[in-house]
mmCIF file of C-alpha atoms in Angstrom:
data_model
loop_
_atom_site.group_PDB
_atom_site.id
_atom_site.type_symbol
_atom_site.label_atom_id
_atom_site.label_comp_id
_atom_site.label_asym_id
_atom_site.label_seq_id
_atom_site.Cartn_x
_atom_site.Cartn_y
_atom_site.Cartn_z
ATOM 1 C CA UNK A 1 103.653 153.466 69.537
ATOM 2 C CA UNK A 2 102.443 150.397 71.546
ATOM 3 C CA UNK A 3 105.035 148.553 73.055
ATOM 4 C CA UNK A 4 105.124 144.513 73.013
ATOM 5 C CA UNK A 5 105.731 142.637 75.446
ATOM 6 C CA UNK A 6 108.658 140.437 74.704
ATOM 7 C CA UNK A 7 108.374 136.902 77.033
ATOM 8 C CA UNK A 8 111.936 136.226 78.774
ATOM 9 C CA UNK A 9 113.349 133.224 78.309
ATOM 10 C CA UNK A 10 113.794 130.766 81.292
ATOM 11 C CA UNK A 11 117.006 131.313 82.759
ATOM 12 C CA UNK A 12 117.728 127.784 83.929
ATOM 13 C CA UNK A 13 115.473 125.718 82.370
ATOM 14 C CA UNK A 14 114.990 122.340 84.466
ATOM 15 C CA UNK A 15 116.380 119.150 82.178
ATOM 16 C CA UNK A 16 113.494 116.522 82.091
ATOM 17 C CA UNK A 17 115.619 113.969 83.552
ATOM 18 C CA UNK A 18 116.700 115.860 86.376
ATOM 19 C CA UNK A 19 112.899 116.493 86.560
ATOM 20 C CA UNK A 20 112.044 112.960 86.720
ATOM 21 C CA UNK A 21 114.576 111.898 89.023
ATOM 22 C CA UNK A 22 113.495 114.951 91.721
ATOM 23 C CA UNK A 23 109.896 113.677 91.489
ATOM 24 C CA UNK A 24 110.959 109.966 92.332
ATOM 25 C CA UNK A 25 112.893 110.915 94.986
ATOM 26 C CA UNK A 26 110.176 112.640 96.692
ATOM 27 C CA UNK A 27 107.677 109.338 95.875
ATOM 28 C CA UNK A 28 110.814 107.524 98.145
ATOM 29 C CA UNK A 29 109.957 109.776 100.381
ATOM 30 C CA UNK A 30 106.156 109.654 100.941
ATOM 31 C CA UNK A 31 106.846 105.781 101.009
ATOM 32 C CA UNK A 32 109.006 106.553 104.039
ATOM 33 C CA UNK A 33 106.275 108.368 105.785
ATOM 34 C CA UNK A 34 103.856 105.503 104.753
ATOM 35 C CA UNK A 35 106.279 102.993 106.433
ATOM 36 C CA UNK A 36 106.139 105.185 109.514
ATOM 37 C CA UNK A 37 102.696 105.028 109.761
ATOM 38 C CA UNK A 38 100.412 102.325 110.938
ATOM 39 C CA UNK A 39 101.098 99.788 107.634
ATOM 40 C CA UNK A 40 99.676 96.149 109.309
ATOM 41 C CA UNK A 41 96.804 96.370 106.869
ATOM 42 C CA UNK A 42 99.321 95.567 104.081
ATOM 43 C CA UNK A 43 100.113 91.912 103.428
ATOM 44 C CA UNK A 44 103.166 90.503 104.184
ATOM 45 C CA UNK A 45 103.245 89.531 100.358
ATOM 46 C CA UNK A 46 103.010 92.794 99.055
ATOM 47 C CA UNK A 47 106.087 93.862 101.328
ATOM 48 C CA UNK A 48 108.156 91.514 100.031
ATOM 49 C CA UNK A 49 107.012 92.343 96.453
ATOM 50 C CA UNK A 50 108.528 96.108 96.914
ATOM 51 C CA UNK A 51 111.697 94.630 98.909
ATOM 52 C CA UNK A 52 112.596 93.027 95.700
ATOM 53 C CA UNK A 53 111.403 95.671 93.198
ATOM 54 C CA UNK A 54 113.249 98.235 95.182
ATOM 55 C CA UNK A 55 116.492 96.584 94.998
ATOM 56 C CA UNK A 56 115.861 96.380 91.283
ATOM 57 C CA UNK A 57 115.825 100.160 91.326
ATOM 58 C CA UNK A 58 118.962 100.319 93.311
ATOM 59 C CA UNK A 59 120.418 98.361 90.563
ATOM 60 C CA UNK A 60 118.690 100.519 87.826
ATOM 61 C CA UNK A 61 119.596 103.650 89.437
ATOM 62 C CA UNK A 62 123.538 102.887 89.682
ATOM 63 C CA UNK A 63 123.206 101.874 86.056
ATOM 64 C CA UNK A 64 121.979 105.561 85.390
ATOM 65 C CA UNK A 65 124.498 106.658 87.519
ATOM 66 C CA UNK A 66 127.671 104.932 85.588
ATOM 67 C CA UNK A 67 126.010 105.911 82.201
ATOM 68 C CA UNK A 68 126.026 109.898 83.648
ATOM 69 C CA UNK A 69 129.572 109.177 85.041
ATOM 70 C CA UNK A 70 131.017 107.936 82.293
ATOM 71 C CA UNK A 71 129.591 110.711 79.995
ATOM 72 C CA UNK A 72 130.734 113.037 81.793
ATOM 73 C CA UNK A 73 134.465 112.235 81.711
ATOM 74 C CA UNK A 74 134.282 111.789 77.947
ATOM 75 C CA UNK A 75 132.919 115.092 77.822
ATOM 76 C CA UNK A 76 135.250 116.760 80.481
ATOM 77 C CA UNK A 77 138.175 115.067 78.116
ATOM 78 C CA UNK A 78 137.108 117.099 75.094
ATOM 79 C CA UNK A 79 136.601 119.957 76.495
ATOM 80 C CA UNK A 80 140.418 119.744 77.840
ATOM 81 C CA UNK A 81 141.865 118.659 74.437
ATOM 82 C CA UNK A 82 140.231 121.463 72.736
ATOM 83 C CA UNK A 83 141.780 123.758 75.099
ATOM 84 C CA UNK A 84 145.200 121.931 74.366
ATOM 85 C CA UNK A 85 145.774 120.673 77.485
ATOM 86 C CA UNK A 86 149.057 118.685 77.821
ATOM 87 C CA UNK A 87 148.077 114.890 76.596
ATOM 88 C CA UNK A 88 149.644 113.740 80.049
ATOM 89 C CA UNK A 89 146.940 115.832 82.158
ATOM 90 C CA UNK A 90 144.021 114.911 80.416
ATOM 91 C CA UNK A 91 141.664 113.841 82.624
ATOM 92 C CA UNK A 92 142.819 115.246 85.816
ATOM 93 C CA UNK A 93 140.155 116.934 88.158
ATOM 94 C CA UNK A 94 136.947 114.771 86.512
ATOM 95 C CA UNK A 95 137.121 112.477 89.837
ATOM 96 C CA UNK A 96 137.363 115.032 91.734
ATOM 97 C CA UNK A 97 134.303 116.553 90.334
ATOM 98 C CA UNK A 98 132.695 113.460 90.278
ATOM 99 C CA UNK A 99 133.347 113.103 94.306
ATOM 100 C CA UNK A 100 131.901 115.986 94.848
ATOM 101 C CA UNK A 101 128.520 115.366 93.113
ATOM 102 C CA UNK A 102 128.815 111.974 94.937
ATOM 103 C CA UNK A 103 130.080 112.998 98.212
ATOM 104 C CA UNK A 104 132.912 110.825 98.246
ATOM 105 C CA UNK A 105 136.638 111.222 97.843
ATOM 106 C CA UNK A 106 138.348 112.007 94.796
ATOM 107 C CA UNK A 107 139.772 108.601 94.821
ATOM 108 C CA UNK A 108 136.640 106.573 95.195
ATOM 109 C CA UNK A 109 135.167 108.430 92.402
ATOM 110 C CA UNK A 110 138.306 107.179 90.588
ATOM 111 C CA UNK A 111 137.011 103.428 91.559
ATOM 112 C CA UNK A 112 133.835 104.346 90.684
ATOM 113 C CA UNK A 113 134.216 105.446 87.303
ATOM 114 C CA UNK A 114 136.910 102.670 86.353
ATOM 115 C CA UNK A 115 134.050 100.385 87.427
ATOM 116 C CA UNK A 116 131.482 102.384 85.218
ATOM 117 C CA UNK A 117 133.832 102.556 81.815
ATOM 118 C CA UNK A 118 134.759 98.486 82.336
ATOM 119 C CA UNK A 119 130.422 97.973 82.133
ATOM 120 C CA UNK A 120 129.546 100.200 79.714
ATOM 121 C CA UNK A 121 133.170 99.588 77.395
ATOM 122 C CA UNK A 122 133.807 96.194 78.041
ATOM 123 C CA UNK A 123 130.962 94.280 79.836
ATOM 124 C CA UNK A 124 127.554 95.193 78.025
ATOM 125 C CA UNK A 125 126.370 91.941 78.630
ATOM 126 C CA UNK A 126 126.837 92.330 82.670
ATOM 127 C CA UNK A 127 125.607 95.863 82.649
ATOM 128 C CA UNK A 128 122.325 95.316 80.793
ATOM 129 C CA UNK A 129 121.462 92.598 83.552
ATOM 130 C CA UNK A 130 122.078 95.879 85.866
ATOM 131 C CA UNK A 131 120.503 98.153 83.850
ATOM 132 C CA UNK A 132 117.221 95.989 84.068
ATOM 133 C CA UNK A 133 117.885 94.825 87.723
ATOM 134 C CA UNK A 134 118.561 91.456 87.406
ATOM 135 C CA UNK A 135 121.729 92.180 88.789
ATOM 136 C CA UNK A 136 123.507 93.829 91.708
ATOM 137 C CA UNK A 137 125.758 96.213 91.609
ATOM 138 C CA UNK A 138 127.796 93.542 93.998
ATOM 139 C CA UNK A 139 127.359 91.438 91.548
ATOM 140 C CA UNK A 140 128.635 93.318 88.570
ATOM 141 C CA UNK A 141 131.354 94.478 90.710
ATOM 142 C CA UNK A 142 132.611 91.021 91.046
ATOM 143 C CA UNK A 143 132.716 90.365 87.424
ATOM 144 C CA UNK A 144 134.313 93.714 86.998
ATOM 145 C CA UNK A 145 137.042 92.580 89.509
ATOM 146 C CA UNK A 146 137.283 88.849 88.424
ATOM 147 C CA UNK A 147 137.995 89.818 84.971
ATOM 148 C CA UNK A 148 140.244 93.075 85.524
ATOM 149 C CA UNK A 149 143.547 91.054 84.097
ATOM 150 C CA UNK A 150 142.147 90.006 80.555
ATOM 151 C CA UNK A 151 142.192 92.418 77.448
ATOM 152 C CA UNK A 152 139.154 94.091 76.136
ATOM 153 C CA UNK A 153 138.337 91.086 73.889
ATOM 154 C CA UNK A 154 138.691 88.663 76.272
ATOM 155 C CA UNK A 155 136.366 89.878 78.849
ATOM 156 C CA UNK A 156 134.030 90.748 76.211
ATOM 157 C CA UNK A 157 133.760 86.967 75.758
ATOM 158 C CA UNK A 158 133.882 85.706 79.130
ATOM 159 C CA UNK A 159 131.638 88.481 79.857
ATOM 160 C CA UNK A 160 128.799 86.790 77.766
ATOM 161 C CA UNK A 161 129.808 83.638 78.666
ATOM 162 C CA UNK A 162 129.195 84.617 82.494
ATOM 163 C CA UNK A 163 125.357 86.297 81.580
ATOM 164 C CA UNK A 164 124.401 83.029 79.139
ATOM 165 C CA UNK A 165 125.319 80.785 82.111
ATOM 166 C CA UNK A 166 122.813 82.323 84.398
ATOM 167 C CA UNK A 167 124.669 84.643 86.474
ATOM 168 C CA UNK A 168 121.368 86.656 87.121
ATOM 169 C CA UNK A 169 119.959 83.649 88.743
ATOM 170 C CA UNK A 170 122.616 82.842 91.178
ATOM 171 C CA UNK A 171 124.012 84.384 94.217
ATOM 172 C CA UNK A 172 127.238 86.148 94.709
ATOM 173 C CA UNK A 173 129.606 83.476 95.604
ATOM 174 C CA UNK A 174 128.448 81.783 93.001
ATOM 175 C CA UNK A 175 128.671 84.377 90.668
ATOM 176 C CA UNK A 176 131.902 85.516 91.239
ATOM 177 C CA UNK A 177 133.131 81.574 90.455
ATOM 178 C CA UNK A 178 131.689 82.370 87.285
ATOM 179 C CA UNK A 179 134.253 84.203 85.899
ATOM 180 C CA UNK A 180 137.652 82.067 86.412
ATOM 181 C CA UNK A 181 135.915 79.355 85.041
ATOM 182 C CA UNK A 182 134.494 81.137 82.187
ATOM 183 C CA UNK A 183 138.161 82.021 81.040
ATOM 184 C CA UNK A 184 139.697 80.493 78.045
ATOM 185 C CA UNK A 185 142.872 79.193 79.186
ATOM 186 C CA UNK A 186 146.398 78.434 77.511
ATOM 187 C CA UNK A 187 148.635 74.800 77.141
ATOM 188 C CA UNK A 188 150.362 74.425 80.495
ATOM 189 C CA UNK A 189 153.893 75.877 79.683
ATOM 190 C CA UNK A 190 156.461 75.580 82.097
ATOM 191 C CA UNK A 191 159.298 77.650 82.194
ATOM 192 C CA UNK A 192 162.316 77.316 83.956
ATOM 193 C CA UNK A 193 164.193 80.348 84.316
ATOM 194 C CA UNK A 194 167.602 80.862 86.299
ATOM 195 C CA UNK A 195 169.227 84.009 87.960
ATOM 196 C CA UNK A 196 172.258 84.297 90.319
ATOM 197 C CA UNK A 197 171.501 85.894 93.775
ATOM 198 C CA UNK A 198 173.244 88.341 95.325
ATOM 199 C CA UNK A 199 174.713 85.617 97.374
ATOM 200 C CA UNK A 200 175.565 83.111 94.403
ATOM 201 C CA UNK A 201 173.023 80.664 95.176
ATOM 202 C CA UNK A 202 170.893 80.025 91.443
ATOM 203 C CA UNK A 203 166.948 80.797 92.253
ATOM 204 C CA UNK A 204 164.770 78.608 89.958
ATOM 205 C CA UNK A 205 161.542 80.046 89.123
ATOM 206 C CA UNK A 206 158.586 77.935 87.638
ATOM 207 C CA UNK A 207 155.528 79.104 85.450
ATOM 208 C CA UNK A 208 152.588 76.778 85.613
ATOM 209 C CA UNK A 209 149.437 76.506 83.867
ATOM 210 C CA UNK A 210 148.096 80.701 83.571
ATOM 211 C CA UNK A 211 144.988 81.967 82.812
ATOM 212 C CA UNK A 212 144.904 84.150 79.512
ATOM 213 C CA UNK A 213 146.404 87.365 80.092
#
């Protein structure tokens, strides 16, 4: 009886993104070694042209990055309540994991991936400029920051408040101004609140004008 031959199947087949992103690394690299080389022959213009598109990809890259990031803890979370994991250790160990794959501490994986869910949850507007590099990631780090005290809604709205005004245009003092005065605010309310000290002397205590909360 002739025998077939039966073709195994790959045993770690390579994921087309991972693909991609191994073959522009190594065109980062051969523009390196151009760099290294004798390069007067290319004009001045030209350099300044891929200055500026590479920081685009910087931007574009972190974008992908966040996007991965914040996949990946959604997916580490359901994997833990399937396995009935206690509801107060859910999520434990994914910035660790993350810090690994980054090569940073647990912690600033932590930072990193709050940063990552605020764009992608609560700031599309500031994300898709960094997605297409109009943005830093400075920059979107400063609206991330300069809008951490609002509720979902809120920064939503001063979120594409901040993009329609032109943030992708301006620099990142400028930017980050963007945000405070983008908030909607409240009536001044003052408050006038007593307590007795320790010592018997009454401490007054006045609330001002506040930014939405």
């Amino acid at each position: 009886m002739a025998l077939t031959d039966v073709a195994e199947p790959d045993a770690d087949p390579i994921d087309p993104l991972t693909g991609w992103l191994d073959d522009v690394l190594a065109g980062l690299a051969d523009g390196v070694a151009d760099c290294s080389r004798d390069g007067s022959g290319v004009p001045d213009a030209v350099l300044i042209d891929r200055i500026a598109l590479l920081e685009k990809i910087k931007a574009a890259a972190t974008a992908l990055q966040m996007a991965e990031s914040v996949r990946f803890a959604q997916s580490q979370a359901e994997l833990q309540l399937a396995a009935d994991v206690h509801p107060d250790k859910i999520g434990r160990g994914i910035a660790d994991q993350l810090g690994l794959a980054c090569k940073i501490s647990g912690f600033a994986a932590a930072r990193r991936l709050g940063m990552a869910r605020a764009l992608w949850f609560e700031l599309p507007e500031t994300y898709r400029l960094l997605v297409t590099g109009e943005v830093s990631e400075y920059v979107a780090s400063l609206v991330v920051t300069e809008t951490r005290h609002v509720d979902a809604n809120t920064r939503r709205e001063v979120d594409g408040k901040i993009c329609a005004s032109g943030i992708a245009q301006m620099g990142p003092w400028r930017a980050r101004q963007r945000a405070p005065a983008s908030m909607p605010t409240r009536p001044i309310v003052r408050v006038m609140c007593s307590a007795a000290g320790r010592n018997g002397r009454t401490v007054a205590l006045a609330c001002a004008r506040r930014r939405t909360v």
